Every structure is written in structure tokens, then in C-alpha cells.
Tab-separated table of N, CA and C in Angstrom:
chain	number	residue	atom	x	y	z
A	73	MET	N	-68.377	15.506	53.672
A	73	MET	CA	-67.050	15.032	53.488
A	73	MET	C	-67.095	13.593	53.045
A	74	PRO	N	-66.388	13.255	51.950
A	74	PRO	CA	-66.354	11.862	51.559
A	74	PRO	C	-65.696	10.964	52.670
A	75	LEU	N	-66.246	9.754	52.832
A	75	LEU	CA	-65.799	8.952	53.889
A	75	LEU	C	-64.306	8.550	53.640
A	76	GLU	N	-63.927	8.470	52.440
A	76	GLU	CA	-62.548	8.164	52.141
A	76	GLU	C	-61.469	9.096	52.716
A	77	THR	N	-61.818	10.372	52.834
A	77	THR	CA	-60.995	11.322	53.337
A	77	THR	C	-60.920	11.361	54.884
A	78	ALA	N	-61.827	10.603	55.501
A	78	ALA	CA	-61.910	10.626	56.943
A	78	ALA	C	-61.210	9.521	57.575
A	79	ILE	N	-60.655	8.545	56.781
A	79	ILE	CA	-59.995	7.369	57.346
A	79	ILE	C	-58.645	7.787	57.957
A	80	THR	N	-58.462	7.356	59.239
A	80	THR	CA	-57.227	7.496	59.882
A	80	THR	C	-56.829	6.061	60.258
A	81	ASP	N	-55.520	5.820	60.389
A	81	ASP	CA	-55.003	4.533	60.822
A	81	ASP	C	-55.682	4.082	62.140
A	82	VAL	N	-56.442	3.030	62.128
A	82	VAL	CA	-57.072	2.569	63.294
A	82	VAL	C	-56.092	2.116	64.349
A	83	GLU	N	-55.052	1.545	63.888
A	83	GLU	CA	-53.964	1.069	64.813
A	83	GLU	C	-53.491	2.161	65.736
A	84	GLN	N	-53.343	3.363	65.257
A	84	GLN	CA	-52.838	4.464	66.049
A	84	GLN	C	-53.894	4.865	67.143
A	85	LEU	N	-55.207	4.605	66.974
A	85	LEU	CA	-56.189	5.038	67.856
A	85	LEU	C	-56.824	3.948	68.715
A	86	LYS	N	-56.254	2.709	68.651
A	86	LYS	CA	-56.860	1.574	69.369
A	86	LYS	C	-56.847	1.819	70.839
A	87	GLU	N	-56.108	2.687	71.466
A	87	GLU	CA	-56.019	2.902	72.863
A	87	GLU	C	-57.173	3.826	73.294
A	88	LYS	N	-57.793	4.522	72.384
A	88	LYS	CA	-58.950	5.327	72.734
A	88	LYS	C	-60.073	4.353	73.229
A	89	PRO	N	-60.673	4.642	74.469
A	89	PRO	CA	-61.622	3.825	75.094
A	89	PRO	C	-62.882	3.478	74.234
A	90	ALA	N	-63.398	4.416	73.582
A	90	ALA	CA	-64.591	4.272	72.802
A	90	ALA	C	-64.349	3.335	71.622
A	91	LEU	N	-63.280	3.559	70.949
A	91	LEU	CA	-62.877	2.733	69.763
A	91	LEU	C	-62.421	1.272	70.234
A	92	ALA	N	-61.753	1.229	71.288
A	92	ALA	CA	-61.293	-0.052	71.834
A	92	ALA	C	-62.524	-0.879	72.208
A	93	CYS	N	-63.621	-0.365	72.767
A	93	CYS	CA	-64.791	-0.931	73.135
A	93	CYS	C	-65.496	-1.494	71.901
A	94	LEU	N	-65.612	-0.708	70.867
A	94	LEU	CA	-66.318	-1.193	69.722
A	94	LEU	C	-65.523	-2.151	68.929
A	95	LEU	N	-64.181	-2.047	68.942
A	95	LEU	CA	-63.395	-3.066	68.179
A	95	LEU	C	-63.384	-4.371	68.843
A	96	ALA	N	-63.462	-4.350	70.241
A	96	ALA	CA	-63.557	-5.588	70.997
A	96	ALA	C	-64.897	-6.221	70.774
A	97	TRP	N	-65.973	-5.474	70.577
A	97	TRP	CA	-67.272	-6.085	70.321
A	97	TRP	C	-67.456	-6.504	68.967
A	98	ARG	N	-67.275	-5.706	67.928
A	98	ARG	CA	-67.435	-6.090	66.585
A	98	ARG	C	-66.528	-5.233	65.738
A	99	PRO	N	-65.396	-5.594	65.315
A	99	PRO	CA	-64.517	-4.752	64.525
A	99	PRO	C	-65.010	-4.421	63.178
A	100	GLU	N	-65.799	-5.325	62.562
A	100	GLU	CA	-66.388	-5.018	61.236
A	100	GLU	C	-67.442	-3.910	61.336
A	101	ALA	N	-68.012	-3.607	62.399
A	101	ALA	CA	-68.993	-2.495	62.518
A	101	ALA	C	-68.329	-1.162	62.350
A	102	VAL	N	-67.016	-1.093	62.644
A	102	VAL	CA	-66.367	0.199	62.545
A	102	VAL	C	-65.860	0.394	61.101
A	103	LYS	N	-66.440	1.384	60.399
A	103	LYS	CA	-66.112	1.639	58.966
A	103	LYS	C	-64.948	2.614	58.734
A	104	ALA	N	-64.823	3.567	59.660
A	104	ALA	CA	-63.691	4.486	59.543
A	104	ALA	C	-63.564	5.237	60.916
A	105	VAL	N	-62.392	5.811	61.094
A	105	VAL	CA	-62.077	6.540	62.341
A	105	VAL	C	-61.295	7.800	61.978
A	106	LYS	N	-61.543	8.784	62.704
A	106	LYS	CA	-60.741	10.151	62.516
A	106	LYS	C	-60.441	10.728	63.822
A	107	TRP	N	-59.304	11.137	63.980
A	107	TRP	CA	-58.843	11.934	65.126
A	107	TRP	C	-58.390	13.321	64.693
A	108	ASP	N	-59.133	14.325	64.994
A	108	ASP	CA	-58.900	15.656	64.536
A	108	ASP	C	-59.231	16.614	65.608
A	109	ARG	N	-58.307	17.602	65.892
A	109	ARG	CA	-58.524	18.613	66.890
A	109	ARG	C	-58.950	18.071	68.202
A	110	ALA	N	-58.302	16.940	68.574
A	110	ALA	CA	-58.567	16.308	69.906
A	110	ALA	C	-59.893	15.744	70.083
A	111	GLU	N	-60.561	15.372	68.957
A	111	GLU	CA	-61.906	14.799	68.926
A	111	GLU	C	-61.902	13.505	68.133
A	112	LEU	N	-62.498	12.485	68.624
A	112	LEU	CA	-62.612	11.192	67.995
A	112	LEU	C	-63.964	11.012	67.309
A	113	THR	N	-63.925	10.726	65.969
A	113	THR	CA	-65.124	10.423	65.258
A	113	THR	C	-64.976	8.964	64.759
A	114	ILE	N	-66.088	8.282	64.927
A	114	ILE	CA	-66.164	6.780	64.572
A	114	ILE	C	-67.376	6.630	63.598
A	115	TRP	N	-67.099	6.219	62.301
A	115	TRP	CA	-68.137	5.844	61.431
A	115	TRP	C	-68.540	4.394	61.601
A	116	LEU	N	-69.757	4.141	61.802
A	116	LEU	CA	-70.350	2.818	62.068
A	116	LEU	C	-71.332	2.346	60.950
A	117	GLU	N	-71.406	1.012	60.775
A	117	GLU	CA	-72.368	0.520	59.765
A	117	GLU	C	-73.820	0.780	60.318
A	118	ARG	N	-74.769	1.018	59.478
A	118	ARG	CA	-76.071	1.440	59.878
A	118	ARG	C	-76.775	0.405	60.856
A	119	GLU	N	-76.616	-0.885	60.586
A	119	GLU	CA	-77.315	-1.850	61.333
A	119	GLU	C	-76.845	-2.009	62.780
A	120	SER	N	-75.687	-1.442	63.152
A	120	SER	CA	-75.040	-1.596	64.532
A	120	SER	C	-75.250	-0.495	65.423
A	121	ILE	N	-75.923	0.582	65.051
A	121	ILE	CA	-75.902	1.737	65.817
A	121	ILE	C	-76.534	1.581	67.215
A	122	ARG	N	-77.652	0.923	67.337
A	122	ARG	CA	-78.222	0.726	68.597
A	122	ARG	C	-77.497	-0.104	69.585
A	123	GLU	N	-76.926	-1.158	69.108
A	123	GLU	CA	-76.056	-2.031	69.965
A	123	GLU	C	-74.772	-1.321	70.300
A	124	ALA	N	-74.129	-0.632	69.343
A	124	ALA	CA	-72.924	0.109	69.606
A	124	ALA	C	-73.215	1.180	70.733
A	125	ALA	N	-74.396	1.904	70.608
A	125	ALA	CA	-74.703	2.954	71.627
A	125	ALA	C	-74.842	2.272	73.014
A	126	LYS	N	-75.539	1.174	72.987
A	126	LYS	CA	-75.777	0.384	74.274
A	126	LYS	C	-74.460	-0.061	74.852
A	127	ARG	N	-73.526	-0.537	74.089
A	127	ARG	CA	-72.286	-0.978	74.574
A	127	ARG	C	-71.375	0.238	75.108
A	128	LEU	N	-71.424	1.384	74.434
A	128	LEU	CA	-70.718	2.491	74.897
A	128	LEU	C	-71.289	3.126	76.135
A	129	ARG	N	-72.606	2.957	76.346
A	129	ARG	CA	-73.167	3.375	77.555
A	129	ARG	C	-72.879	2.452	78.798
A	130	ASP	N	-72.976	1.143	78.523
A	130	ASP	CA	-72.854	0.202	79.574
A	130	ASP	C	-71.445	-0.340	79.892
A	131	ASP	N	-70.519	-0.126	79.024
A	131	ASP	CA	-69.268	-0.604	79.094
A	131	ASP	C	-68.409	0.271	80.041
A	132	ALA	N	-67.185	-0.101	80.375
A	132	ALA	CA	-66.363	0.681	81.211
A	132	ALA	C	-66.109	2.074	80.644
A	133	THR	N	-66.380	2.326	79.381
A	133	THR	CA	-66.304	3.612	78.801
A	133	THR	C	-67.291	4.627	79.357
A	134	LYS	N	-68.448	4.191	79.749
A	134	LYS	CA	-69.462	4.977	80.496
A	134	LYS	C	-69.876	6.211	79.842
A	135	PHE	N	-70.118	6.086	78.407
A	135	PHE	CA	-70.754	7.292	77.719
A	135	PHE	C	-72.227	7.343	78.068
A	136	GLU	N	-72.564	7.963	79.285
A	136	GLU	CA	-73.904	7.929	79.718
A	136	GLU	C	-74.771	8.996	79.273
A	137	PHE	N	-74.178	9.968	78.457
A	137	PHE	CA	-75.010	11.176	78.092
A	137	PHE	C	-74.930	11.367	76.615
A	138	LEU	N	-76.138	11.330	76.039
A	138	LEU	CA	-76.234	11.761	74.598
A	138	LEU	C	-76.412	13.246	74.576
A	139	SER	N	-75.441	14.021	74.092
A	139	SER	CA	-75.584	15.513	74.147
A	139	SER	C	-76.182	16.061	72.933
A	140	ASP	N	-76.184	15.342	71.824
A	140	ASP	CA	-76.787	15.898	70.607
A	140	ASP	C	-76.914	14.676	69.555
A	141	LEU	N	-77.926	14.866	68.666
A	141	LEU	CA	-78.058	13.944	67.594
A	141	LEU	C	-78.624	14.893	66.395
A	142	THR	N	-77.918	14.760	65.277
A	142	THR	CA	-78.284	15.592	64.136
A	142	THR	C	-78.035	14.893	62.855
A	143	CYS	N	-78.122	15.568	61.767
A	143	CYS	CA	-77.993	14.916	60.467
A	143	CYS	C	-77.307	15.896	59.437
A	144	LEU	N	-76.612	15.347	58.565
A	144	LEU	CA	-75.998	16.122	57.448
A	144	LEU	C	-76.551	15.515	56.085
A	145	ASP	N	-76.739	16.399	55.162
A	145	ASP	CA	-77.126	16.003	53.859
A	145	ASP	C	-75.996	16.274	52.822
A	146	TRP	N	-75.464	15.177	52.268
A	146	TRP	CA	-74.366	15.271	51.421
A	146	TRP	C	-74.815	15.229	49.880
A	147	TYR	N	-75.985	15.586	49.623
A	147	TYR	CA	-76.562	15.524	48.337
A	147	TYR	C	-75.528	16.173	47.322
A	148	PRO	N	-75.248	15.572	46.228
A	148	PRO	CA	-75.839	14.463	45.543
A	148	PRO	C	-75.113	13.091	45.807
A	149	ALA	N	-74.288	13.101	46.774
A	149	ALA	CA	-73.458	11.822	47.141
A	149	ALA	C	-74.430	10.732	47.594
A	150	ASP	N	-74.035	9.519	47.417
A	150	ASP	CA	-74.648	8.406	47.936
A	150	ASP	C	-73.795	7.472	48.639
A	151	PRO	N	-73.964	7.222	49.997
A	151	PRO	CA	-75.162	7.483	50.745
A	151	PRO	C	-75.177	9.026	51.014
A	152	ARG	N	-76.555	9.398	50.948
A	152	ARG	CA	-76.685	10.862	51.002
A	152	ARG	C	-76.619	11.486	52.456
A	153	PHE	N	-77.201	10.766	53.447
A	153	PHE	CA	-77.315	11.343	54.768
A	153	PHE	C	-76.212	10.708	55.737
A	154	GLU	N	-75.846	11.545	56.742
A	154	GLU	CA	-75.009	11.097	57.745
A	154	GLU	C	-75.687	11.511	59.077
A	155	VAL	N	-76.090	10.486	59.870
A	155	VAL	CA	-76.715	10.797	61.178
A	155	VAL	C	-75.488	10.902	62.233
A	156	VAL	N	-75.511	11.866	63.046
A	156	VAL	CA	-74.381	12.118	63.849
A	156	VAL	C	-74.831	12.153	65.354
A	157	TYR	N	-74.151	11.468	66.206
A	157	TYR	CA	-74.402	11.231	67.592
A	157	TYR	C	-73.243	11.800	68.344
A	158	HIS	N	-73.479	12.744	69.372
A	158	HIS	CA	-72.459	13.204	70.197
A	158	HIS	C	-72.711	12.694	71.585
A	159	LEU	N	-71.675	11.885	72.058
A	159	LEU	CA	-71.760	11.235	73.378
A	159	LEU	C	-70.695	11.809	74.356
A	160	LEU	N	-71.072	11.690	75.622
A	160	LEU	CA	-70.209	12.345	76.662
A	160	LEU	C	-70.140	11.324	77.819
A	161	SER	N	-68.900	11.131	78.231
A	161	SER	CA	-68.606	10.353	79.535
A	161	SER	C	-68.317	11.416	80.619
A	162	MET	N	-69.274	11.678	81.532
A	162	MET	CA	-68.938	12.747	82.526
A	162	MET	C	-67.948	12.221	83.507
A	163	ALA	N	-67.987	10.951	83.873
A	163	ALA	CA	-67.094	10.419	84.747
A	163	ALA	C	-65.637	10.421	84.301
A	164	ARG	N	-65.451	10.253	83.048
A	164	ARG	CA	-64.135	10.210	82.435
A	164	ARG	C	-63.688	11.501	81.675
A	165	LYS	N	-64.721	12.396	81.626
A	165	LYS	CA	-64.454	13.682	80.911
A	165	LYS	C	-63.994	13.461	79.464
A	166	ASP	N	-64.770	12.568	78.725
A	166	ASP	CA	-64.385	12.226	77.474
A	166	ASP	C	-65.575	12.317	76.478
A	167	ARG	N	-65.294	12.689	75.210
A	167	ARG	CA	-66.334	12.767	74.201
A	167	ARG	C	-66.090	11.885	73.027
A	168	VAL	N	-67.084	11.395	72.390
A	168	VAL	CA	-66.893	10.694	71.173
A	168	VAL	C	-68.022	11.062	70.164
A	169	ARG	N	-67.787	11.089	68.925
A	169	ARG	CA	-68.777	11.395	67.897
A	169	ARG	C	-68.950	10.166	67.028
A	170	LEU	N	-70.261	9.628	66.932
A	170	LEU	CA	-70.474	8.503	66.088
A	170	LEU	C	-71.286	9.049	64.886
A	171	LYS	N	-70.907	8.507	63.733
A	171	LYS	CA	-71.551	8.814	62.451
A	171	LYS	C	-72.012	7.599	61.764
A	172	VAL	N	-73.190	7.640	61.215
A	172	VAL	CA	-73.747	6.507	60.333
A	172	VAL	C	-74.196	7.052	59.028
A	173	ARG	N	-73.730	6.462	57.934
A	173	ARG	CA	-74.202	6.855	56.569
A	173	ARG	C	-75.547	6.204	56.264
A	174	VAL	N	-76.432	6.960	55.617
A	174	VAL	CA	-77.800	6.386	55.379
A	174	VAL	C	-78.096	6.841	53.965
A	175	SER	N	-78.503	5.818	53.100
A	175	SER	CA	-78.774	6.176	51.749
A	175	SER	C	-80.134	6.873	51.549
A	176	ASP	N	-80.171	7.567	50.379
A	176	ASP	CA	-81.395	8.242	50.059
A	176	ASP	C	-82.533	7.308	49.680
A	177	GLY	N	-82.223	6.180	49.091
A	177	GLY	CA	-83.188	5.179	48.694
A	177	GLY	C	-83.973	4.545	49.891
A	178	ASP	N	-83.284	4.419	51.050
A	178	ASP	CA	-83.976	3.929	52.225
A	178	ASP	C	-83.385	4.732	53.445
A	179	PRO	N	-83.965	5.962	53.631
A	179	PRO	CA	-83.389	6.764	54.729
A	179	PRO	C	-84.041	6.328	56.071
A	180	ALA	N	-83.412	5.196	56.606
A	180	ALA	CA	-83.989	4.633	57.808
A	180	ALA	C	-82.836	4.074	58.639
A	181	ILE	N	-82.913	4.162	59.969
A	181	ILE	CA	-81.941	3.743	60.887
A	181	ILE	C	-82.678	3.436	62.191
A	182	ASP	N	-82.082	2.469	63.067
A	182	ASP	CA	-82.705	2.189	64.272
A	182	ASP	C	-82.687	3.371	65.264
A	183	SER	N	-83.807	3.460	65.976
A	183	SER	CA	-83.822	4.503	67.026
A	183	SER	C	-82.919	4.171	68.222
A	184	ILE	N	-82.330	5.181	68.798
A	184	ILE	CA	-81.589	4.839	70.047
A	184	ILE	C	-82.367	5.327	71.303
A	185	THR	N	-83.626	5.633	71.046
A	185	THR	CA	-84.516	6.075	72.181
A	185	THR	C	-84.575	4.970	73.316
A	186	PRO	N	-84.517	3.717	72.982
A	186	PRO	CA	-84.505	2.696	74.099
A	186	PRO	C	-83.206	2.870	74.878
A	187	ILE	N	-82.147	3.385	74.358
A	187	ILE	CA	-80.815	3.473	75.045
A	187	ILE	C	-80.843	4.786	75.873
A	188	TRP	N	-81.135	5.867	75.170
A	188	TRP	CA	-81.224	7.189	75.803
A	188	TRP	C	-82.590	7.821	75.474
A	189	PRO	N	-83.578	7.811	76.350
A	189	PRO	CA	-84.939	8.298	76.081
A	189	PRO	C	-84.893	9.746	75.614
A	190	GLY	N	-83.805	10.556	76.012
A	190	GLY	CA	-83.624	11.890	75.626
A	190	GLY	C	-83.425	12.083	74.072
A	191	ALA	N	-83.204	11.001	73.403
A	191	ALA	CA	-82.903	11.070	71.978
A	191	ALA	C	-84.284	11.228	71.144
A	192	ALA	N	-85.409	10.933	71.841
A	192	ALA	CA	-86.685	11.128	71.053
A	192	ALA	C	-86.934	12.424	70.368
A	193	PRO	N	-86.744	13.615	71.001
A	193	PRO	CA	-87.034	14.796	70.255
A	193	PRO	C	-85.990	15.069	69.134
A	194	PHE	N	-84.743	14.730	69.352
A	194	PHE	CA	-83.719	14.860	68.397
A	194	PHE	C	-84.048	14.066	67.112
A	195	GLU	N	-84.484	12.765	67.379
A	195	GLU	CA	-84.818	11.905	66.253
A	195	GLU	C	-86.082	12.447	65.476
A	196	ARG	N	-87.071	12.955	66.245
A	196	ARG	CA	-88.182	13.561	65.536
A	196	ARG	C	-87.807	14.785	64.777
A	197	GLU	N	-86.852	15.619	65.220
A	197	GLU	CA	-86.395	16.737	64.433
A	197	GLU	C	-85.659	16.261	63.122
A	198	VAL	N	-84.825	15.311	63.257
A	198	VAL	CA	-84.207	14.760	62.054
A	198	VAL	C	-85.131	14.212	61.107
A	199	PHE	N	-86.154	13.519	61.593
A	199	PHE	CA	-87.187	12.965	60.687
A	199	PHE	C	-87.880	14.067	59.991
A	200	ASP	N	-88.334	15.082	60.811
A	200	ASP	CA	-89.079	16.160	60.271
A	200	ASP	C	-88.339	16.994	59.235
A	201	LEU	N	-87.113	17.299	59.496
A	201	LEU	CA	-86.373	18.220	58.638
A	201	LEU	C	-85.585	17.547	57.497
A	202	PHE	N	-85.258	16.209	57.703
A	202	PHE	CA	-84.433	15.546	56.656
A	202	PHE	C	-85.154	14.322	56.056
A	203	GLY	N	-86.182	13.831	56.803
A	203	GLY	CA	-86.926	12.665	56.239
A	203	GLY	C	-86.293	11.272	56.620
A	204	VAL	N	-85.355	11.297	57.459
A	204	VAL	CA	-84.759	10.059	57.946
A	204	VAL	C	-85.658	9.404	59.072
A	205	ARG	N	-86.105	8.150	58.785
A	205	ARG	CA	-86.944	7.457	59.713
A	205	ARG	C	-86.239	6.638	60.727
A	206	PHE	N	-86.634	6.522	61.918
A	206	PHE	CA	-86.008	5.925	63.001
A	206	PHE	C	-86.887	4.704	63.493
A	207	GLY	N	-86.435	3.478	63.079
A	207	GLY	CA	-87.186	2.310	63.504
A	207	GLY	C	-87.250	2.064	64.954
A	208	GLY	N	-88.446	1.841	65.471
A	208	GLY	CA	-88.592	1.557	66.956
A	208	GLY	C	-88.812	2.882	67.783
A	209	HIS	N	-88.939	4.027	67.162
A	209	HIS	CA	-89.141	5.233	67.761
A	209	HIS	C	-90.559	5.227	68.354
A	210	PRO	N	-90.825	5.584	69.641
A	210	PRO	CA	-92.149	5.563	70.208
A	210	PRO	C	-93.204	6.569	69.656
A	211	ASP	N	-92.743	7.633	69.010
A	211	ASP	CA	-93.762	8.633	68.527
A	211	ASP	C	-93.115	9.350	67.409
A	212	LEU	N	-92.811	8.820	66.281
A	212	LEU	CA	-92.123	9.422	65.207
A	212	LEU	C	-93.157	10.245	64.308
A	213	ARG	N	-93.200	11.572	64.604
A	213	ARG	CA	-94.097	12.413	63.771
A	213	ARG	C	-93.385	13.794	63.790
A	214	ARG	N	-93.925	14.608	62.893
A	214	ARG	CA	-93.304	15.972	62.842
A	214	ARG	C	-93.343	16.689	64.266
A	215	ILE	N	-92.251	17.480	64.389
A	215	ILE	CA	-92.077	18.150	65.641
A	215	ILE	C	-91.984	19.690	65.360
A	216	MET	N	-91.553	20.046	64.169
A	216	MET	CA	-91.355	21.566	63.934
A	216	MET	C	-92.279	22.042	62.822
A	217	MET	N	-92.470	21.286	61.739
A	217	MET	CA	-93.323	21.689	60.647
A	217	MET	C	-94.756	21.193	60.945
A	218	PRO	N	-95.704	21.847	60.313
A	218	PRO	CA	-97.159	21.423	60.468
A	218	PRO	C	-97.335	19.996	59.905
A	219	GLU	N	-98.355	19.313	60.390
A	219	GLU	CA	-98.514	17.897	60.046
A	219	GLU	C	-98.710	17.782	58.520
A	220	GLY	N	-99.405	18.739	57.824
A	220	GLY	CA	-99.624	18.500	56.410
A	220	GLY	C	-98.555	19.081	55.551
A	221	TRP	N	-97.367	19.456	56.166
A	221	TRP	CA	-96.254	19.969	55.383
A	221	TRP	C	-95.670	19.006	54.347
A	222	GLU	N	-95.425	19.434	53.215
A	222	GLU	CA	-94.860	18.639	52.112
A	222	GLU	C	-93.292	18.720	52.061
A	223	GLY	N	-92.692	17.572	52.100
A	223	GLY	CA	-91.258	17.568	52.062
A	223	GLY	C	-90.499	17.698	53.362
A	224	HIS	N	-89.187	17.927	53.271
A	224	HIS	CA	-88.309	18.009	54.412
A	224	HIS	C	-87.380	19.160	54.149
A	225	PRO	N	-87.593	20.340	54.826
A	225	PRO	CA	-86.901	21.586	54.388
A	225	PRO	C	-85.374	21.647	54.561
A	226	LEU	N	-84.690	20.807	55.297
A	226	LEU	CA	-83.276	20.875	55.350
A	226	LEU	C	-82.564	20.062	54.379
A	227	ARG	N	-83.327	19.279	53.493
A	227	ARG	CA	-82.660	18.546	52.444
A	227	ARG	C	-82.143	19.640	51.386
A	228	LYS	N	-80.974	19.266	50.838
A	228	LYS	CA	-80.421	20.246	49.899
A	228	LYS	C	-81.112	20.328	48.633
A	229	ASP	N	-81.916	19.370	48.255
A	229	ASP	CA	-82.735	19.521	47.035
A	229	ASP	C	-84.165	20.141	47.273
A	230	TYR	N	-84.468	20.535	48.527
A	230	TYR	CA	-85.695	21.168	48.803
A	230	TYR	C	-85.742	22.591	48.144
A	231	PRO	N	-86.825	22.902	47.477
A	231	PRO	CA	-86.857	24.247	46.774
A	231	PRO	C	-86.858	25.348	47.857
A	232	VAL	N	-86.060	26.365	47.433
A	232	VAL	CA	-85.803	27.497	48.298
A	232	VAL	C	-87.129	28.204	48.752
A	233	GLU	N	-88.122	28.270	47.904
A	233	GLU	CA	-89.367	28.879	48.258
A	233	GLU	C	-90.410	27.832	48.583
A	234	GLY	N	-90.018	26.594	48.837
A	234	GLY	CA	-91.019	25.565	49.244
A	234	GLY	C	-91.742	25.045	48.010
A	235	TYR	N	-92.542	23.990	48.150
A	235	TYR	CA	-93.306	23.504	47.036
A	235	TYR	C	-94.512	24.335	46.846
A	236	ARG	N	-94.928	24.539	45.630
A	236	ARG	CA	-96.062	25.355	45.344
A	236	ARG	C	-97.196	24.549	44.657
């Protein structure tokens, strides 16, 4: 989905705890916001994901649980990839989805493993299947495909029958 279609009026959503926390910290880090089907999605700039995750975990919002981390390939659009983080505040029974756009030319983003150690296998899976690198990851290597495997099979430009 193009980022332009995801923009919702930020003023209408400022009372949402996750968005309020991020706007109070660094409003320029928030690129877009969407409220759809009672779910909040926040697009962030690539450079701020680790600090934003730390703030959401440690702030009064208490998003203490990373339930999922995955990736989308929007080929041939640029930026091509969207790394998606699903966070849960069990104390407040609240969820938020963070998304970060990553270009094909430099598919790299900071690891959030220092914030949530459980992110390590999710990041390895995204690296293995999409080729997005996570800076600061303690053990970034293939997790599903064999070590000698060529390419990243969930990329949309990956050949259907693999490389021959």
C-alpha cells in the first residue's frame, strides 16, 4: 500500500497513548498514522525504530510485549520493503503496529533485539527470506534456508523455480 493512502489526520489520533508518546519524544520521527478497524498503525523513519521501541516499552504506555515482527515486499515500489512490528501492552490491553519503510538499495535497519530479546528469531527470518539486514543483531544468519542458499525466496522478484 502506498504510504500516501495511509495518512490519517494525526490531530484526530493524538489521544492514542502510543502516538502521544512518540509525538512527545520526536514528532518528526512519525511519518504517517492510520486508524482502521480499531487498530493503530504508525509509520516511523528508519533511523528511529530502536529508540521508539524503547520508549514505547519503558514509557507509561508499557508496550512490554513484541508479539510479531515481519516484512512486506512492495516491489517494484521504492522504498521496497516495509518492516512491521506488532506490540502489545498487556496491562492496558492495547495494541499498536509500527511500520518502517526500507529501500532496496540499502535494506538495513537497527535491530530491536536489545529492547526485546525475543525479536532475534523474527529478525533472522526476515533477513533470511527478504534480505533485510538488522544492525546490532547478535547472530544474524539464515534460520530457514540452508547456509549456501542463493537469494531470498519471499522477495517478489525471486524466480518461481529458484535460481538455476
